[in-house]
Short mmCIF file of C-alpha atoms and ligand atoms in Angstrom, two decimals:
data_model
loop_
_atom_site.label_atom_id
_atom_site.label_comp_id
_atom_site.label_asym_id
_atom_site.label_seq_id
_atom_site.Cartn_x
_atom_site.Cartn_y
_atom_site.Cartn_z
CA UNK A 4 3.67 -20.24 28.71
CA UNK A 5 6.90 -18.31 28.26
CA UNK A 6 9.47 -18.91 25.76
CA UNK A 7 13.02 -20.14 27.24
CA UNK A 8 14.60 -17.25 25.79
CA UNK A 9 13.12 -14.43 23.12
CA UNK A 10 11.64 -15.16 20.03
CA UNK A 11 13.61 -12.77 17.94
CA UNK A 12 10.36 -11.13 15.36
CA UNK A 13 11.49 -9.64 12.46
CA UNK A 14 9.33 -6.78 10.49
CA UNK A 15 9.78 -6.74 6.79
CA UNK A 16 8.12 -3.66 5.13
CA UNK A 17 6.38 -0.72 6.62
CA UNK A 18 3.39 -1.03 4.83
CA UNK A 19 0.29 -0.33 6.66
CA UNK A 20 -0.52 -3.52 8.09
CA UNK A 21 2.97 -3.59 10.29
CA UNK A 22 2.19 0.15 11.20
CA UNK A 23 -0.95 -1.16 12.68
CA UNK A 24 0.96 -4.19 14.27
CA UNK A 25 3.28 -1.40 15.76
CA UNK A 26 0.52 0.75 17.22
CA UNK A 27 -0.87 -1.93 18.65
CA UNK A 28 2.11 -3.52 20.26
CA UNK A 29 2.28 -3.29 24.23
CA UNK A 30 5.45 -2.53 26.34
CA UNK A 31 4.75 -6.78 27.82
CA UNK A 32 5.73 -8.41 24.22
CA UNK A 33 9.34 -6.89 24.89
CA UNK A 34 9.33 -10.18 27.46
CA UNK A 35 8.32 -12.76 24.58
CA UNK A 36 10.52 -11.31 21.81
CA UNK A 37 12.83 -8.78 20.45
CA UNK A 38 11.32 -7.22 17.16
CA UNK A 39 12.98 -5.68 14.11
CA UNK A 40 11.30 -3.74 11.58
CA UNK A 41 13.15 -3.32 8.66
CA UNK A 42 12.52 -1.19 5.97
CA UNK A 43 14.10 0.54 2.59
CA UNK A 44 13.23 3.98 4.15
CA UNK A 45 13.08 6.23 7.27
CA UNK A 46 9.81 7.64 6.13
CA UNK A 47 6.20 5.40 5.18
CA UNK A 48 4.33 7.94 3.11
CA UNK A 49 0.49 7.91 3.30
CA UNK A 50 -0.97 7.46 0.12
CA UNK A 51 -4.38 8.33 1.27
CA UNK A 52 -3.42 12.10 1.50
CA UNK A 53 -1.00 12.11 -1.85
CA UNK A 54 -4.04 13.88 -3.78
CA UNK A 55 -3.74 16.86 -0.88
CA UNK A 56 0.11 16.93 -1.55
CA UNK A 57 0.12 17.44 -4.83
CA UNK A 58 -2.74 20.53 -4.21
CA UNK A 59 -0.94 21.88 -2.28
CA UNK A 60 -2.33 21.67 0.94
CA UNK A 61 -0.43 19.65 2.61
CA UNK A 62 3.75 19.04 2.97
CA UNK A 63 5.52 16.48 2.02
CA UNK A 64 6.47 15.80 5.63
CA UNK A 65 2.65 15.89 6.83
CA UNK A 66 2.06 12.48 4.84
CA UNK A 67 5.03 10.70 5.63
CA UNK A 68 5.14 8.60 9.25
CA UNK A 69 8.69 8.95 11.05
CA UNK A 70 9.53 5.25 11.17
CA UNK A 71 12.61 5.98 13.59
CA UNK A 72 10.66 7.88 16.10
CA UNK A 73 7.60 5.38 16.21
CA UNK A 74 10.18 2.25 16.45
CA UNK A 75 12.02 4.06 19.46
CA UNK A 76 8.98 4.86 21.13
CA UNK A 77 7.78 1.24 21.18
CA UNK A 78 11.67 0.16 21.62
CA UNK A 79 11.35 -1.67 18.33
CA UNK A 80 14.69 -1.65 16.13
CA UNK A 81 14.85 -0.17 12.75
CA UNK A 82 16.82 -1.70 10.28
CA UNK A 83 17.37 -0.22 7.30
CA UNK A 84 17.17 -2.32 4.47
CA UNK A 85 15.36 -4.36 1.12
CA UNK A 86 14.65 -7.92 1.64
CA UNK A 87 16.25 -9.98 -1.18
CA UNK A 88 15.60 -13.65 -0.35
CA UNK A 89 13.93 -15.60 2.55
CA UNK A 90 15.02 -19.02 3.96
CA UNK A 91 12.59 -20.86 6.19
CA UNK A 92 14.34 -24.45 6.78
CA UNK A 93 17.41 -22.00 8.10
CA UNK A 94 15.03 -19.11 9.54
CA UNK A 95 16.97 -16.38 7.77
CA UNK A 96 16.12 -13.64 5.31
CA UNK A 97 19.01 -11.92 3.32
CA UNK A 98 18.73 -8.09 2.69
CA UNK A 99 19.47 -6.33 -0.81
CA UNK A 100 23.37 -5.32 0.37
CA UNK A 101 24.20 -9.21 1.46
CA UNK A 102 23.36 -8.96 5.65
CA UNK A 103 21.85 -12.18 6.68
CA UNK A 104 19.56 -11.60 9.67
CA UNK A 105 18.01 -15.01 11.86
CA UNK A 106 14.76 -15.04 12.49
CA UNK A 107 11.63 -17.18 14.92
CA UNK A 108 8.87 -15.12 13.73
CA UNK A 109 8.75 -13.25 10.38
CA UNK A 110 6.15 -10.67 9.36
CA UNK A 111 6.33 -9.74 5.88
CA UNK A 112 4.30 -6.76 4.54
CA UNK A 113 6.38 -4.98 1.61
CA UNK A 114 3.49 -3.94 -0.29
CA UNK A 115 2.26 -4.35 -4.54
CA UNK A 116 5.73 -4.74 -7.21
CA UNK A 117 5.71 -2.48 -10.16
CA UNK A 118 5.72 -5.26 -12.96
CA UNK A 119 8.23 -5.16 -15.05
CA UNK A 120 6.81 -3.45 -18.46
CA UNK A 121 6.30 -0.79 -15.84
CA UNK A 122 9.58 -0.37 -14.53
CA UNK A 123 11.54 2.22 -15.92
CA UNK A 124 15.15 3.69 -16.15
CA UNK A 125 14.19 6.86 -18.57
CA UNK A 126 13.73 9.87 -16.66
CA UNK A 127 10.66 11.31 -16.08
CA UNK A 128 9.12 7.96 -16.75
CA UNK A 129 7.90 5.98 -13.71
CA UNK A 130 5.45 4.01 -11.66
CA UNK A 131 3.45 5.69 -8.65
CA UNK A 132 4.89 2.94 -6.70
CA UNK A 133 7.31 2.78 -4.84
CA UNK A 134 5.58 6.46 -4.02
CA UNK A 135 8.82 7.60 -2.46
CA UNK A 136 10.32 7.65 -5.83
CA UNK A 137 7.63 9.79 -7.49
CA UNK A 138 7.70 12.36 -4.72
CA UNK A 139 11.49 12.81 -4.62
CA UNK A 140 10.99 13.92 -8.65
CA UNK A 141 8.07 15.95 -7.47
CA UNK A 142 9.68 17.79 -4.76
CA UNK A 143 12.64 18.72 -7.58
CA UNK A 144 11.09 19.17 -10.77
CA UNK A 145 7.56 19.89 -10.22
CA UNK A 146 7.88 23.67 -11.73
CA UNK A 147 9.18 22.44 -15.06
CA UNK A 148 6.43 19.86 -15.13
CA UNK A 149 3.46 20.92 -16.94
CA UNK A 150 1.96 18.57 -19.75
CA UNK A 151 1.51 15.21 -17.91
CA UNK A 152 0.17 11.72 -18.97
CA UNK A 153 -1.37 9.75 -16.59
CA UNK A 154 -1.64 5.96 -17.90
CA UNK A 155 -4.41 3.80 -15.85
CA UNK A 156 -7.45 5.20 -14.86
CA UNK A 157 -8.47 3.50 -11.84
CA UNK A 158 -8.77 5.01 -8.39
CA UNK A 159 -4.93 6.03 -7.81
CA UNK A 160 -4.97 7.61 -11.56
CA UNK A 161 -8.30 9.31 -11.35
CA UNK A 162 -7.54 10.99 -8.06
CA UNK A 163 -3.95 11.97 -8.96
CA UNK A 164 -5.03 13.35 -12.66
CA UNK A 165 -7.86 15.49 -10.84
CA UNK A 166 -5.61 16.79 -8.43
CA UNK A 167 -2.78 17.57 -11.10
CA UNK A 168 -4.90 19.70 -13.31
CA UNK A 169 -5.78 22.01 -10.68
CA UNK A 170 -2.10 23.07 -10.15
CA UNK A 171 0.22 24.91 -12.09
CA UNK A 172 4.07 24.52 -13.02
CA UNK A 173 5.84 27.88 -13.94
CA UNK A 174 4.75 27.92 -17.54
CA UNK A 175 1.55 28.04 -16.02
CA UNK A 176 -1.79 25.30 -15.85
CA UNK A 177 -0.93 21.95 -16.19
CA UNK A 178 -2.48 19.75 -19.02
CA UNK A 179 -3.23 16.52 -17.92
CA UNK A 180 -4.30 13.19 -19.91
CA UNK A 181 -5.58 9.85 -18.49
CA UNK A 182 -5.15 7.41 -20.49
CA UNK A 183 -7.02 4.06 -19.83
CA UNK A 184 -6.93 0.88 -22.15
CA UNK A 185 -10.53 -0.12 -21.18
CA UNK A 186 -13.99 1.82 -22.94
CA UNK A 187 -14.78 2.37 -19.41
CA UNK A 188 -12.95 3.63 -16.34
CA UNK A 189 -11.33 1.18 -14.48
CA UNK A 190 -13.34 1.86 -11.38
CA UNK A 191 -14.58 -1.14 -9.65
CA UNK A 192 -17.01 -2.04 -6.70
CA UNK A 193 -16.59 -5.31 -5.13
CA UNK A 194 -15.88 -6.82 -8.25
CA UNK A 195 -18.95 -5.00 -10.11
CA UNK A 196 -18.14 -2.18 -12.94
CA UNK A 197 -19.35 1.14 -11.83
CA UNK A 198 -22.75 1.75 -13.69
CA UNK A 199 -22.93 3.96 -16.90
CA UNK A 200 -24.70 6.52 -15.25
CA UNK A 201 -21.47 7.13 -12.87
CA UNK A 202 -19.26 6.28 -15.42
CA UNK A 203 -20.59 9.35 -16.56
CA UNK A 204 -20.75 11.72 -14.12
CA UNK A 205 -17.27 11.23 -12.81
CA UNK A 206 -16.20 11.64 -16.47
CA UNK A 207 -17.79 15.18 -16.53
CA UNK A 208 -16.25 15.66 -13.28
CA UNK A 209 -12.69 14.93 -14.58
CA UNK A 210 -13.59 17.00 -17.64
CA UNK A 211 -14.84 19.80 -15.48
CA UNK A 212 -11.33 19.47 -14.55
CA UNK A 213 -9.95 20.07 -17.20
CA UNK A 214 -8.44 16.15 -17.75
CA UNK A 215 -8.14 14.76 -21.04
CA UNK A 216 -9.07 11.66 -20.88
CA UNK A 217 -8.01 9.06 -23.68
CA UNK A 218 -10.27 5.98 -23.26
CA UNK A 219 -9.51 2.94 -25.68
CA UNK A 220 -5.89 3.43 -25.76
CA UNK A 221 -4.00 0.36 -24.57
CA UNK A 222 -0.44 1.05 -23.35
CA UNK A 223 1.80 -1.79 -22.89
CA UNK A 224 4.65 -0.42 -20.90
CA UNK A 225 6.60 2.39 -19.59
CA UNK A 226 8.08 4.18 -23.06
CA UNK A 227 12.21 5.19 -23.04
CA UNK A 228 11.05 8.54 -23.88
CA UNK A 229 8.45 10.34 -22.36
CA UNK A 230 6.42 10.16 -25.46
CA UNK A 231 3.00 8.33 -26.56
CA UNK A 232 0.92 7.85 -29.46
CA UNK A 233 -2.50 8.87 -28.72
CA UNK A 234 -4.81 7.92 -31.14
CA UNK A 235 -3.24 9.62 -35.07
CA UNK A 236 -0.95 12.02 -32.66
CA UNK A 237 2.64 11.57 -30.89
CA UNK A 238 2.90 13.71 -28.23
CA UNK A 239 5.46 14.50 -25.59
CA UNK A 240 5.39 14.90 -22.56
CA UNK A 241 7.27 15.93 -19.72
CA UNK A 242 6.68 13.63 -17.27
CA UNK A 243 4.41 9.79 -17.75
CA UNK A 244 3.03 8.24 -14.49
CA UNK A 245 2.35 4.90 -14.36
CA UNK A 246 -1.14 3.62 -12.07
CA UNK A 247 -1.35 1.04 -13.26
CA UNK A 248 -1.92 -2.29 -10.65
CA UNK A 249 1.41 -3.66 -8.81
CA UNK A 250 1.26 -7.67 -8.26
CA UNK A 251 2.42 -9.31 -5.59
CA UNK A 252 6.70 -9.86 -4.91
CA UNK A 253 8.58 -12.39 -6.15
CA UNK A 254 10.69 -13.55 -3.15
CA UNK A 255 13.33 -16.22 -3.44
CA UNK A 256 11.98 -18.19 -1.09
CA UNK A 257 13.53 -21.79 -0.14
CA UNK A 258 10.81 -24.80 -1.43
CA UNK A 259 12.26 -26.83 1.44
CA UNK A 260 9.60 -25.76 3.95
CA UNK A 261 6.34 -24.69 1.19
CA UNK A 262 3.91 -24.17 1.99
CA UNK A 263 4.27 -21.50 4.18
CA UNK A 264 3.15 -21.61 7.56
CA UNK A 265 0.04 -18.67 6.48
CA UNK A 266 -2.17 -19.26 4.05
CA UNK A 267 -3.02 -16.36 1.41
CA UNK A 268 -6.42 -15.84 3.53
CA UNK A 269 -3.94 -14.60 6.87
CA UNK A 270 -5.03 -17.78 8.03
CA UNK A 271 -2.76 -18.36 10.70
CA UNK A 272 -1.66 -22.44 12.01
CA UNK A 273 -2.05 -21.56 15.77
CA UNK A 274 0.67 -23.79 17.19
CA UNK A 275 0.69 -27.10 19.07
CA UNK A 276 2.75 -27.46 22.48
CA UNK A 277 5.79 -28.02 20.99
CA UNK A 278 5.55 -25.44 17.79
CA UNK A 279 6.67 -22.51 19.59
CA UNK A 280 10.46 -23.52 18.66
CA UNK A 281 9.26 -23.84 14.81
CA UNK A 282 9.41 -20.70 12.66
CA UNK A 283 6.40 -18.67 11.44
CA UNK A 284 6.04 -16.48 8.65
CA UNK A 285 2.49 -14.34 8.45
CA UNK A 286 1.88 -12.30 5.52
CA UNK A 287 0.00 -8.89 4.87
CA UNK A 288 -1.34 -6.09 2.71
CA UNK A 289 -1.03 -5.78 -1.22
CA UNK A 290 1.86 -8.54 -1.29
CA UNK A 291 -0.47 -11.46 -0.34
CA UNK A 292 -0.66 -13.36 -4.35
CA UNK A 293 -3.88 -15.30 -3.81
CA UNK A 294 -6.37 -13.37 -1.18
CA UNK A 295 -10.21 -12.92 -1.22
CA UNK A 296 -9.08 -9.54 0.22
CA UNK A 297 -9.78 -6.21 -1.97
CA UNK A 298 -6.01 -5.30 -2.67
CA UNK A 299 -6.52 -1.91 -0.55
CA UNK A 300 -4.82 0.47 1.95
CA UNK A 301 -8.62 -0.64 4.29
CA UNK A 302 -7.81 -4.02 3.67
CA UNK A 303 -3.74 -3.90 5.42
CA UNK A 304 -4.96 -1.98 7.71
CA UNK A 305 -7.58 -4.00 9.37
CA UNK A 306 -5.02 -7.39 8.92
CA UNK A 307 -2.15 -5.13 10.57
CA UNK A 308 -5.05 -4.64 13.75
CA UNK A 309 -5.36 -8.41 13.63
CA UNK A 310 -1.59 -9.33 13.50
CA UNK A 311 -0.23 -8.56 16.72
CA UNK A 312 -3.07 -10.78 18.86
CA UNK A 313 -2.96 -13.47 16.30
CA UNK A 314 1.14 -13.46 16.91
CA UNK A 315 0.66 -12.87 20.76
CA UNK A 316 -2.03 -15.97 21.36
CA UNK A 317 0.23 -18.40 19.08
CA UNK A 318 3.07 -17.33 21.51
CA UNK A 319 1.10 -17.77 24.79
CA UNK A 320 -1.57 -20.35 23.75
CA UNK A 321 -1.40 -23.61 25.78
CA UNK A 322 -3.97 -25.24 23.59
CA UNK A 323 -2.38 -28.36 22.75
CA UNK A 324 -4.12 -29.04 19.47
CA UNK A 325 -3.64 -27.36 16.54
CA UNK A 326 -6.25 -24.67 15.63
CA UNK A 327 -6.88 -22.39 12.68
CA UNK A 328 -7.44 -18.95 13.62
CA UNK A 329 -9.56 -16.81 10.57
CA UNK A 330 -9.75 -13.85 9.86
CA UNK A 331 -12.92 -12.52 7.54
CA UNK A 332 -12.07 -10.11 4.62
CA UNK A 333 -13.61 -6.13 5.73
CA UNK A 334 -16.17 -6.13 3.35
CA UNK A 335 -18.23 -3.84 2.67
CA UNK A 336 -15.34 -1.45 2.39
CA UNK A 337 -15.29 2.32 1.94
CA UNK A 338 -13.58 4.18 -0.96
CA UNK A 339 -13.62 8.42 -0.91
CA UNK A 340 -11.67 9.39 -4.21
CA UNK A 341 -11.30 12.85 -3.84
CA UNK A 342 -11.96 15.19 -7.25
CA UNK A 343 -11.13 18.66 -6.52
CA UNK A 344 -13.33 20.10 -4.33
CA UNK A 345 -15.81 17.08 -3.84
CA UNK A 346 -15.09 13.08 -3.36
CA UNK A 347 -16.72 10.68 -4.90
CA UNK A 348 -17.67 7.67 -2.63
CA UNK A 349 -18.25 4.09 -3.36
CA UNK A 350 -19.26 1.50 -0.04
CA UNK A 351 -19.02 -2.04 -1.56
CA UNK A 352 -20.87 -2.45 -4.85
CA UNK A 353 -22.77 0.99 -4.19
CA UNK A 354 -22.29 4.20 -5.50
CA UNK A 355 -23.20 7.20 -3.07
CA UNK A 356 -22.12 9.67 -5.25
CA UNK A 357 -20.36 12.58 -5.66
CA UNK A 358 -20.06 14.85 -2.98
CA UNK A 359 -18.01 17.83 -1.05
CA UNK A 360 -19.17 16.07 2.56
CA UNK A 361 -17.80 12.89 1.41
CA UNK A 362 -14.53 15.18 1.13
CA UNK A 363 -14.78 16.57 4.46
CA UNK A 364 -15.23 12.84 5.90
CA UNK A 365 -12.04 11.57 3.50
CA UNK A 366 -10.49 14.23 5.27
CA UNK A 367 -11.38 13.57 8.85
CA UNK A 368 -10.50 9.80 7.91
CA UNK A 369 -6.98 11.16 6.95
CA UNK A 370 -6.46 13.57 9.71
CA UNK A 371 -7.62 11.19 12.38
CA UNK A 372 -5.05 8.15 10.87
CA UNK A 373 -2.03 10.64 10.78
CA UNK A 374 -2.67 11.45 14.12
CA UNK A 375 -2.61 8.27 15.42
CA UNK A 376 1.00 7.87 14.93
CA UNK A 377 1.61 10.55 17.07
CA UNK A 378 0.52 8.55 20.51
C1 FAD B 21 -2.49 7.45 -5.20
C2 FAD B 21 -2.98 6.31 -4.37
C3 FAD B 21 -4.06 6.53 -3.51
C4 FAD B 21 -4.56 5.48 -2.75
N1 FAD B 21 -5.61 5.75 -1.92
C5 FAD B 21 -6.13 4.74 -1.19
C6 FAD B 21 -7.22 5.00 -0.29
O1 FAD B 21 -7.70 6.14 -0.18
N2 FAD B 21 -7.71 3.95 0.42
C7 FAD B 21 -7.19 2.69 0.30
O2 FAD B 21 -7.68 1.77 0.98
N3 FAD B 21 -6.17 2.41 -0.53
C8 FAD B 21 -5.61 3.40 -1.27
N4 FAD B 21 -4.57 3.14 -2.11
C9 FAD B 21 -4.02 1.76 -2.18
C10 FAD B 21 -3.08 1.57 -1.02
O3 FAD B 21 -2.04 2.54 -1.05
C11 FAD B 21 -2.40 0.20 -1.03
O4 FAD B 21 -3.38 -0.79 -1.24
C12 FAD B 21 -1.73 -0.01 0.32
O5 FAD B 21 -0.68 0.92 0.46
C13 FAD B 21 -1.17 -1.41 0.49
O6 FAD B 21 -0.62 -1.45 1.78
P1 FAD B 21 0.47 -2.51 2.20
O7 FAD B 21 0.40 -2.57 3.69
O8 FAD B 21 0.30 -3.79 1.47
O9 FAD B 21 1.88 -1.93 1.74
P2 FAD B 21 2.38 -0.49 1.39
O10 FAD B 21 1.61 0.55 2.14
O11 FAD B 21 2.47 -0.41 -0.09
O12 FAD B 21 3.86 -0.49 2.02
C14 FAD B 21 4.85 -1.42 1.66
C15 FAD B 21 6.16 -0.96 2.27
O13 FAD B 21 7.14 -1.99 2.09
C16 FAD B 21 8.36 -1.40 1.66
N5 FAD B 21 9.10 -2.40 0.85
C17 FAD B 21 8.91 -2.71 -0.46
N6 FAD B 21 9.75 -3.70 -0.82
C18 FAD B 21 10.45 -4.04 0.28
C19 FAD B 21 11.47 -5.00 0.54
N7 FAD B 21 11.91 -5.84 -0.41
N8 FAD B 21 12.00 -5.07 1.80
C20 FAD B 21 11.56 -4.23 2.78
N9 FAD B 21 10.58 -3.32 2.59
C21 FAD B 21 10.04 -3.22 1.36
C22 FAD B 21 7.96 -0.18 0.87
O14 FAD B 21 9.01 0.77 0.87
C23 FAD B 21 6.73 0.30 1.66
O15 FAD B 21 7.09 1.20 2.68
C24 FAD B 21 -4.01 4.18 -2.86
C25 FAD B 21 -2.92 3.95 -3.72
C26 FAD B 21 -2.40 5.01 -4.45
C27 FAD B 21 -1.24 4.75 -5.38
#
C-alpha cells in the first residue's frame, strides 16, 4: 500500500541505533517518506575506540562518523539541532533555538542524560557524556593535564583510568585515581557482581597500571573546584571525570496522546488499515526509561538493525488487524574492556578473563564497525 503523499520521518539523535537505521536504509524508502536526522553535532564519536584515543593510537577524527557525508549519501537531511519538547496530538517536536519541525513518523534515539549532581559549569569538571564535550577539553588541554580523578568505576571508568595512566602530559606520567563509592568495582554481568576472584585480578591489573584506586568513597556530585576529599586528604586535581551512569531524558512531552505509541520493550503497535495517517514515535538506545535491555552501545545497535524493517512493514503492511511486533533483548551480550595491553572480557554472567587476544578481537570489532560507515 502506498501512502497518498510522503510520510515526512524525522531522526532525533545520532546515537547508534539511528546509525544502524541509516545503514540499513534502501534508496526505495525515498518513495514512502522524506527523512530528517537531526542532531546537536556534525560528528557521532565512537565510544568503543575512546580508550585507543586517549593512547594515542588513534585520531580524534578516526572515532568520529561524518554525519553530513553518510546523510548525503543516503539523501537523508541533516538538521542541525537539540530537541527541546515533543508534541504528539500536533505531530511536532520543537528544537533547543525555537524551530518547530512537523512530523508522521518520529525516531528518537538521543542517548543517557548526565543527571544533574553531575552536571557541571566549573572548568575542568565534567561528565564523559556528552563525549564531544570531554574530547574538545582533551584535544586543548591534555598537556597541562596530569593528576586526574576518575569518579565511577564501572566499565567506561575502568577503561578510561587504564588508558590515562599509560600516557603522559608535559610534566610527565599521569597519576590517575578511580574513585568508586561501592567496596567492589562496579562491574556487572547480566545483573550478577563480578566474582571476588576477578574483582581481584582486574584490581591488580589497574594497579599494575599504575591507578589509584579509592574504593569506599562515595561522591555525591560534580565539585565547583576540581578538588576531593579522599579519605583524611584534600587533593587537587587538574581535571575530575565523571562515569558515572546517565538516565534516561526528560522530554516535555504532551500527556494528550500517553502512552506513546512504543512501549519501553521497542515494542512496536503495527498499524491497522487506517493507522498509516496516525503518528508514530519508536524509541531507542540508552534513552529508553523502563527496558529489559542492558543499557549498552550492543544493545542500540542491534534495535537500530531492527528499526528500519519494523518502520518499513508498519508503512507497507496490509494486515488489517492490529499486531504487536517484538523484539527480544541480545542477550548474552559481549563486553571487551580494554586494560593496556590486554582486554578483559565478560559474555553475559561469565567471566573469560583477561587477555591480549580478547584485545586483538575488541579491536577487529572496532575496526570492522568504523568501516562500515564508509559503504
Ligand atoms: C568510555 C565508554 C566506553 C564504552 N564502551 C562501550 C563498549 O565497548 N560497548 C558497548 O556496548 N557500550 C559501550 N559504552 C556504552 C555506550 O556508549 C552507550 O550505551 C551507547 O552509546 C548508547 O547508545 P545510544 O544509541 O543510546 O546513544 P548515544 O550513542 O549516546 O548517542 C546519542 C546521540 O544523541 C545526541 N543527542 C543528545 N541529546 C539530544 C537532543 N536533545 N536532540 C538531538 N540529539 C541529541 C547526542 O549528541 C548523541 O550523538 C561505552 C560508554 C563509554 C562512556
Amino acid at each position: 500500500m502506498k501512502p497518498s503523499s510522503k510520510r515526512r520521518v524525522l531522526l532525533v539523535g545520532a546515537g547508534h541505533a539511528h546509525l544502524e537505521f541509516i545503514k540499513s536504509w534502501r534508496a526505495s524508502d525515498h518513495e514512502l517518506a522524506e527523512f530528517t536526522l537531526i542532531t546537536p553535532h556534525a560528528h557521532a564519536i565512537y565510544s568503543g575506540l575512546l580508550p585507543a584515543y586517549l593512547l594515542g593510537e588513534v585520531r580524534r577524527s578516526e572515532i568520529q562518523i561524518d554525519l553530513q557525508s553518510l546523510a548525503e549519501r543516503r539523501g537523508i537531511r541533516l538538521q542541525l539541532g537539540r530537541l527541546r519538547s515533543l508534541s504528539i496530538e500536533h505531530r511536532h517536536i520543537v528544537l533547543a533555538d525555537g524551530e518547530s519541525m512537523e512530523f508522521d513518523d518520529l525516531f528518537i534515539n538521543t542517548g543517557g542524560h548526565t543527571p544533574t549532581n553531575w552536571q557541571s559549569t566549573a572548568p575542568r569538571c565534567l561528565h564523559v557524556k556528552p563525549l564531544s564535550s570531554f574530547l574538545d577539553l582533551w584535544e586543548q588541554e591534555a598537556n597541562t593535564i596530569q593528576r586526574i580523578a576518575i569518579i565511577g568505576a564501572g566499565a567506561a571508568g575502568i577503561e578510561i583510568a587504564a588508558s590515562l595512566s599509560q600516557t603522559a602530559s608535559a610534566k610527565g606520567k599521569r597519576e590517575v585515581h578511580l574513585i568508586e563509592g561501592g567496596a567492589a568495582l562496579g562491574l556487572q554481568l547480566s545483573g550478577y557482581w563480578l566474582s571476588r576472584y576477578w574483582q581481584r585480578r582486574i584490581q591488580g591489573q589497574l594497579n599494575k597500571l599504575g591507578v589509584h584506586l579509592h574504593l569506599n568513597t562515595q561522591i555525591i556530585g560534580l565539585p565547583r573546584h576540581p578538588e576531593l576529599a579522599l579519605g583524611e586528604t584534600r587533593m587537587k586535581f587538574d581535571l575530575i571525570l565523571a562515569a558515572t551512569p546517565t538516565e534516561p531524558p526528560q522530554f516535555n512531552i504532551d500527556q494528550v496522546e500517553q502512552p506513546m505509541p512504543v512501549d519501553s520493550r521497542l515494542q512496536v503497535n503495527m498499524p491497522t488499515k487506517t493507522a498509516n495517517t496516525k503518528p508514530r514515535v519508536w524509541i531507542a538506545g540508552d534513552c529508553i526509561s523502563k527496558s529489559p535491555w542492558p543499557r549498552s552501545g550492543v544493545s542500540a545497535v542491534r534495535q537500530g538493525q531492527a528499526l528500519r524493517s519494523l518502520w518499513h512493514e508498519s508503512i507497507t503492511t496490509r494486515n488489517a488487524t492490529e499486531r504487536k511486533f517484538h523484539l527480544k533483548p541480545q542477550r548474552p551480550q559481549l563486553k571487551l574492556l580494554r586494560m593496556g595491553d590486554a582486554a578483559f572480557g565478560i559474555w553475559g554472567k561469565y567471566s573469560l578473563g583477561m587477555s591480549r587476544l580478547w584485545l586483538r578481537l575488541k579491536s577487529w570489532i572496532d575496526g570492522r564497525y568504523m568501516q562500515s560507515f564508509q559503504r
